[in-house]
Amino acid sequence: MNSNTTPADLSPQVQALLARIEAKQDEVVALTQDLVRIPTVNPPGDAYEACARFIGERLKPRGFTVEYVRALGAPGDSDAKPRMNVVARWEGAGSGECVHFNSHIDVVEAGSGWTSDPFGAEIRDGKIYGRGTCDMKGGLAASIIACEALIESGMPIPGALEISGTVDEESGGFAGVGYLAERGYFSKPRVHHVIIPEPLGVDRICLGHRGVWWSEVETKGRIAHGSMPFLGDSAINHMSAFIHLLETQLQPKLKQRHTAEPVEPPGARVSTLNINSIHGGQVEQRYATDERGWPTADAPSPVVAHSCRTVLDRRFIAEENLEAVKQEIIDMLDELKRTRPGFDYGIRDIMSFVPTATPRDAPVVDATARAIARVLGREPSYIASPGTYDQKHIVRSGKLRDCIAYGPGILDLAHQPNEYVGIQELVDSAKVMALASLSLTGAMR
Ligand SMILES: [Zn+2]
């Protein structure tokens, strides 16, 4: 396939399919608007059930078998905020392979700085504005329209199509794709290929992501009266020594560790460490004084901090391994223990995922690349993500490697005020998803 490909090179059936999707422009816009108007804000996980039911009720009359899967007992799940996922499956005419489109239905809070209602889904200049338009209800709508158009076209499809709407991706996906993947929803023989319509852009294929290790480090001290700090031992001073080492020794070293993976933006083609939070001493308050200069409430009492905790967010590259990443930080702490009087520490794992990278010759990559060339007349670019997304659960728990992220929207707009998705991108990505599905289910080479 080359950049001179024109629709004329496609079979009349495929041309008719693309025309059918083009004619659904108003429908994909309306569907995106309907989804954005369900405010599935996470945290705390609002309106998940309403959104899951909305998707299920749309797909059922179109021939899908619809299942609602509540992540009972998962973090965050409660009767007030049920973690409700929806999985819909359409069986084709044969025993061919299944392609699954997975979208998260949660969005982050609107925040400030909006010039229109964040849940209004207003249209201006060929774009739909609202929280979740780009990340990722536009992608969800495009995948639904793609599958519906395929089914309506009457083309013989020997495999199966699945669409899921899952919760909590923004907070790790443990009650969403994580929960489903542990229960076989993202494994063979049920599913063979997964496309996650995250907003990576209509001509880019995201192959995977860097690894992540979150940990909490605690330094220990000895409590004493704050007017005589020499009688105690400050955990905050000890933490400060550790953070000084992170900044002067570890972070410069990490910057030198380059990956061959095409991580975007290019600044993330190295290892990184973020100090996510730090807390030492007494419980945090907002202190103030009244007009007399007296503390208004909850004045602190004078103590030397006996504990200080920091949360570290270490992102590592495919060329590193998790055990070495952990050991490097433990070695620094042990070195302080040897050299700094009174230094003592604890360290706890919070979460870890190893890097994933789907090979470029994997079926889902190849099919999507050819679909992009056919629809847009240009070759795709291949990227990897600096942060993890639900692919991590599909690879780890589902043991499925044939997975990519591909969808409409500009990644930089995600989580920002005035987030939008372009209407033409919705249509173009739906076409790409439909053609990729034809290849992956065995309906077309
Ligand atoms: Zn997303």
XYZ file of C-alpha atoms and ligand atoms in Angstrom:
446
model
C 0.000 0.000 0.000
C 1.346 3.421 -0.836
C 0.292 7.002 -0.530
C -1.173 6.982 -4.034
C -3.944 4.643 -2.949
C -7.325 6.026 -3.921
C -10.793 4.751 -3.196
C -10.791 3.482 -6.779
C -8.336 0.754 -5.722
C -10.889 -0.606 -3.280
C -13.582 -3.122 -4.124
C -17.086 -1.717 -4.758
C -18.261 -3.353 -1.531
C -15.570 -1.632 0.523
C -16.243 1.673 -1.229
C -19.928 1.302 -0.354
C -18.987 0.623 3.270
C -16.869 3.774 3.422
C -19.698 5.792 1.843
C -22.088 4.341 4.395
C -19.860 5.563 7.243
C -19.452 8.981 5.597
C -23.253 9.247 5.563
C -23.320 8.561 9.289
C -21.522 11.770 10.194
C -24.536 13.264 11.961
C -25.070 9.989 13.769
C -21.522 9.755 15.137
C -21.769 13.384 16.261
C -25.109 12.804 18.022
C -23.800 9.651 19.675
C -20.675 11.447 20.943
C -22.875 14.257 22.285
C -25.192 11.805 24.056
C -22.222 10.078 25.714
C -20.565 13.352 26.784
C -23.837 14.502 28.364
C -23.685 11.567 30.787
C -21.224 13.023 33.342
C -19.183 9.931 34.244
C -16.689 11.848 36.367
C -13.962 9.835 38.089
C -13.300 10.183 40.936
C -15.802 9.443 42.386
C -17.252 7.332 39.544
C -20.522 9.097 38.767
C -23.223 7.820 36.392
C -21.347 4.684 35.316
C -24.474 2.565 35.324
C -26.431 5.105 33.246
C -23.633 5.212 30.673
C -23.193 1.423 30.534
C -26.955 0.947 30.060
C -27.054 3.632 27.370
C -24.416 1.739 25.372
C -26.057 -1.650 25.948
C -29.497 -0.402 24.979
C -28.159 1.022 21.759
C -26.344 -2.165 20.734
C -28.931 -4.766 21.738
C -31.483 -3.979 18.990
C -28.600 -4.086 16.489
C -27.942 -7.759 17.174
C -25.394 -7.616 19.987
C -25.561 -9.856 23.040
C -25.143 -7.441 25.925
C -23.660 -8.223 29.307
C -23.384 -5.872 32.270
C -20.520 -6.748 34.585
C -20.348 -4.963 37.908
C -16.935 -5.204 39.569
C -18.282 -6.372 42.912
C -15.704 -6.074 45.640
C -13.288 -4.100 43.465
C -11.806 -0.861 44.813
C -14.380 1.949 44.621
C -17.381 -0.290 44.020
C -20.430 0.420 46.170
C -24.208 0.419 45.754
C -24.057 4.210 45.575
C -21.256 4.188 42.952
C -21.451 0.791 41.248
C -18.472 0.015 38.994
C -20.640 -1.097 36.057
C -19.008 -2.272 32.833
C -20.758 -3.248 29.609
C -19.544 -5.856 27.115
C -21.425 -6.382 23.852
C -20.717 -9.124 21.305
C -21.966 -9.620 17.750
C -21.405 -13.022 16.158
C -20.682 -13.146 12.453
C -21.348 -15.922 10.000
C -18.409 -18.165 10.843
C -15.863 -19.157 13.426
C -13.360 -16.465 12.474
C -11.457 -14.345 14.946
C -12.903 -11.668 17.208
C -11.917 -8.010 17.227
C -12.738 -6.111 20.387
C -13.027 -2.310 20.742
C -12.473 -1.269 24.335
C -13.218 2.254 25.541
C -13.216 3.631 29.045
C -16.389 5.512 29.924
C -14.949 7.531 32.802
C -13.700 11.090 32.402
C -11.674 13.315 34.694
C -13.270 16.277 36.475
C -14.035 19.321 34.322
C -11.825 21.725 36.279
C -11.873 25.461 35.537
C -11.190 27.520 32.415
C -14.049 26.314 30.198
C -15.756 28.727 27.809
C -18.758 26.417 27.322
C -20.600 23.842 29.438
C -18.136 20.927 29.839
C -21.030 18.466 29.657
C -22.973 20.376 26.992
C -21.203 18.848 23.956
C -21.565 22.039 21.972
C -20.558 22.074 18.290
C -18.370 24.901 16.955
C -16.283 25.027 13.760
C -16.476 21.318 13.006
C -15.571 20.266 16.539
C -17.489 18.917 19.512
C -16.461 20.504 22.817
C -16.787 18.865 26.201
C -15.138 16.756 28.872
C -14.485 13.337 27.370
C -15.038 14.330 23.725
C -11.427 13.450 22.974
C -10.609 11.190 25.957
C -12.438 9.073 24.907
C -16.149 9.149 24.189
C -15.486 10.287 20.613
C -13.426 7.131 20.082
C -16.137 4.997 21.664
C -18.755 6.545 19.366
C -16.518 5.993 16.312
C -16.069 2.304 17.178
C -19.822 1.831 17.640
C -20.575 3.496 14.292
C -17.847 1.408 12.598
C -19.329 -1.863 13.858
C -22.908 -0.842 13.103
C -21.975 0.124 9.549
C -20.219 -3.212 9.048
C -23.271 -5.120 10.244
C -25.706 -3.046 8.164
C -23.555 -3.453 5.055
C -24.483 -7.129 4.917
C -20.910 -8.048 3.977
C -20.215 -11.608 5.116
C -18.133 -11.349 8.286
C -16.752 -14.700 9.379
C -15.663 -13.551 12.860
C -17.081 -11.643 15.815
C -17.181 -7.976 16.866
C -17.104 -6.825 20.471
C -17.524 -3.400 22.032
C -16.948 -2.686 25.696
C -17.425 0.385 27.848
C -15.323 0.055 30.996
C -14.841 2.067 34.156
C -12.038 3.657 36.129
C -9.299 3.787 33.466
C -8.296 7.189 34.782
C -7.656 5.677 38.214
C -5.873 2.511 37.053
C -8.692 0.442 35.519
C -8.747 -2.144 38.300
C -12.575 -2.261 38.421
C -12.784 -1.996 34.642
C -10.493 -3.755 32.182
C -8.444 -5.164 35.081
C -11.533 -6.881 36.515
C -12.727 -8.172 33.148
C -9.277 -9.344 32.024
C -8.939 -11.511 35.140
C -12.204 -13.166 34.149
C -11.269 -14.056 30.580
C -12.981 -11.214 28.723
C -9.709 -10.214 27.041
C -8.275 -13.655 26.292
C -8.328 -16.263 23.571
C -10.442 -18.066 22.481
C -13.031 -15.339 23.137
C -11.038 -12.358 21.803
C -8.057 -12.263 19.405
C -7.421 -8.590 18.653
C -8.038 -5.468 20.740
C -8.206 -1.851 19.603
C -8.450 0.793 22.336
C -9.764 4.031 20.743
C -7.758 6.423 22.944
C -7.101 9.847 21.360
C -3.797 9.184 19.625
C -4.737 10.769 16.280
C -6.266 9.290 13.123
C -2.953 8.353 11.515
C -0.998 7.088 14.525
C -0.831 3.604 16.007
C 0.158 3.318 19.647
C 2.015 0.054 20.244
C 2.307 0.159 24.024
C 3.672 2.083 26.954
C 6.590 2.520 29.342
C 6.626 0.621 32.610
C 5.575 2.075 35.943
C 6.497 1.501 39.567
C 4.794 3.424 42.348
C 6.199 3.108 45.838
C 5.988 4.805 49.194
C 9.174 5.518 51.099
C 9.016 6.396 54.784
C 11.860 7.833 56.815
C 11.774 7.434 60.542
C 12.751 9.819 63.353
C 12.307 10.315 67.053
C 9.649 12.618 68.458
C 10.701 15.394 70.860
C 9.694 18.926 71.817
C 10.061 21.324 68.901
C 11.797 23.915 71.080
C 14.581 21.411 71.735
C 14.931 19.626 68.401
C 18.394 18.371 69.405
C 16.625 15.967 71.772
C 14.834 14.283 68.866
C 15.710 13.178 65.349
C 13.742 14.673 62.453
C 12.312 12.272 59.883
C 11.869 15.297 57.597
C 15.594 16.056 57.657
C 16.284 12.411 56.784
C 13.773 12.555 53.926
C 15.393 15.725 52.679
C 18.732 13.885 52.467
C 17.087 11.108 50.432
C 15.366 13.542 48.075
C 18.643 15.387 47.619
C 20.178 12.120 46.380
C 17.249 11.505 44.052
C 17.690 14.924 42.535
C 21.463 15.043 42.297
C 22.255 11.384 41.540
C 19.302 9.400 40.273
C 17.425 11.873 38.094
C 20.515 12.886 36.044
C 21.297 9.193 35.526
C 17.747 8.433 34.362
C 17.920 11.202 31.771
C 20.818 9.354 30.148
C 18.844 6.131 29.727
C 17.332 6.281 26.260
C 14.782 3.901 24.808
C 14.517 2.726 21.227
C 10.706 2.731 21.533
C 8.964 5.637 19.730
C 7.546 7.218 22.897
C 5.640 10.466 22.336
C 6.458 13.165 23.234
C 10.174 12.512 22.516
C 11.102 14.028 25.888
C 9.704 10.821 27.405
C 12.116 8.533 25.491
C 14.114 8.179 28.706
C 13.507 6.936 32.218
C 11.831 9.371 34.598
C 11.092 9.823 38.281
C 8.417 12.093 39.719
C 8.155 12.787 43.431
C 4.383 12.584 43.555
C 3.807 13.729 47.119
C 5.529 14.236 50.428
C 4.167 14.421 53.898
C 5.951 14.647 57.218
C 5.070 15.545 60.747
C 1.617 16.516 61.905
C -1.540 16.178 59.851
C -1.730 18.936 57.298
C -3.934 21.939 58.094
C -4.567 25.342 56.584
C -3.188 27.698 59.192
C -4.293 31.298 59.656
C -4.429 33.977 62.310
C -7.230 36.320 63.253
C -7.033 40.121 63.609
C -5.377 39.726 67.026
C -2.691 37.519 65.491
C -4.012 34.414 67.236
C -4.317 31.082 65.409
C -7.884 30.638 64.156
C -8.115 26.879 64.689
C -6.088 23.726 65.031
C -2.783 25.403 65.753
C 0.128 22.997 65.441
C 1.874 21.746 68.534
C 5.670 21.752 68.718
C 7.032 18.325 67.852
C 9.943 16.915 65.915
C 8.589 14.745 63.083
C 8.950 11.040 63.771
C 7.718 10.021 60.297
C 7.930 11.378 56.780
C 6.480 9.688 53.707
C 6.896 10.288 50.009
C 5.206 8.639 47.026
C 7.532 8.006 44.088
C 6.324 7.554 40.502
C 9.090 5.858 38.564
C 8.516 5.322 34.815
C 10.916 2.908 33.196
C 11.783 1.948 29.665
C 11.642 -1.376 27.838
C 15.437 -1.670 28.151
C 15.211 -1.760 31.973
C 13.736 -4.399 34.239
C 11.496 -3.867 37.227
C 13.720 -5.630 39.764
C 16.717 -3.481 38.867
C 14.561 -0.348 38.948
C 13.487 -1.169 42.506
C 16.954 -2.234 43.641
C 18.485 1.040 42.479
C 16.334 3.011 44.931
C 16.741 0.480 47.739
C 20.535 0.701 47.288
C 20.389 4.488 47.725
C 18.364 4.083 50.925
C 20.767 1.434 52.245
C 23.713 3.688 51.467
C 22.095 6.460 53.555
C 21.499 3.977 56.340
C 25.213 3.158 56.355
C 26.477 6.716 56.132
C 23.917 8.980 57.809
C 23.575 8.725 61.594
C 20.062 7.798 62.716
C 18.751 7.127 59.206
C 16.097 4.416 59.034
C 13.465 3.767 56.403
C 10.619 1.599 55.159
C 9.527 1.054 51.567
C 6.226 -0.306 50.227
C 5.102 -1.172 46.711
C 1.916 0.551 45.600
C 1.660 -0.662 42.002
C 3.796 -1.822 39.107
C 3.373 -2.690 35.433
C 6.125 -3.667 33.026
C 6.444 -1.939 29.634
C 4.392 -3.347 26.756
C 5.186 -3.132 23.053
C 3.098 -4.932 20.464
C 5.359 -5.960 17.537
C 4.916 -3.984 14.322
C 4.124 -7.132 12.375
C 1.358 -8.186 14.786
C -1.989 -8.701 13.004
C -3.803 -5.769 14.637
C -0.937 -3.392 13.818
C -0.703 -4.574 10.229
C -4.479 -4.439 9.648
C -4.808 -0.958 11.139
C -1.799 0.343 9.208
C -3.271 -0.890 5.918
C -6.667 0.601 6.841
C -5.076 3.998 7.569
C -3.304 3.928 4.198
C -6.550 3.029 2.416
C -8.699 5.638 4.147
C -6.273 8.537 4.513
C -3.862 7.823 1.669
C -0.802 8.010 3.907
C 1.334 5.718 6.002
C 0.745 5.661 9.757
C 3.298 6.654 12.328
C 4.007 4.332 15.222
C 4.211 5.628 18.750
C 4.364 4.478 22.354
C 2.804 6.165 25.355
C 4.752 7.645 28.287
C 2.008 6.559 30.688
C 0.156 3.284 30.979
C -3.449 2.736 29.948
C -5.738 -0.301 29.940
C -3.462 -2.256 27.552
C -1.446 -3.161 30.676
C -4.278 -5.348 32.003
C -4.946 -6.932 28.608
C -1.295 -7.968 28.293
C -0.753 -9.007 31.930
C -4.059 -10.623 32.942
C -5.514 -11.381 29.527
C -2.207 -12.688 28.142
C -3.169 -11.099 24.840
C -0.387 -9.366 22.935
C -2.348 -8.323 19.863
C -3.472 -4.982 21.219
C -3.030 -1.338 20.186
C -4.468 2.064 20.954
C -5.906 3.843 17.921
C -8.544 6.556 17.875
C -9.619 10.110 17.004
C -8.558 13.233 18.884
C -5.421 15.053 19.946
C -3.816 13.538 23.041
C -2.608 16.908 24.359
C -6.235 18.043 24.758
C -7.070 15.201 27.128
C -7.875 16.419 30.649
C -7.601 20.098 29.546
C -10.306 22.782 29.612
C -12.096 23.207 26.263
C -11.294 19.619 25.251
C -12.686 18.814 21.817
C -12.742 16.221 19.060
C -12.878 17.015 15.341
C -15.951 15.708 13.526
C -14.000 14.685 10.406
C -11.620 12.711 12.632
C -14.544 10.809 14.114
C -15.681 9.801 10.634
C -12.178 8.970 9.365
C -11.293 6.857 12.386
C -14.604 4.979 12.132
C -13.665 4.094 8.537
C -10.246 2.871 9.633
C -11.767 0.787 12.428
C -14.274 -0.781 10.032
C -11.616 -1.734 7.457
C -9.279 -3.068 10.142
C -12.160 -5.188 11.469
C -12.810 -6.594 8.013
C -9.191 -7.761 7.827
C -8.987 -9.078 11.386
C -12.215 -11.080 11.239
C -11.064 -12.626 7.968
C -13.648 -10.911 5.737
C -10.990 -9.164 3.644
C -7.253 -9.367 3.228
Zn -8.287 7.894 28.062
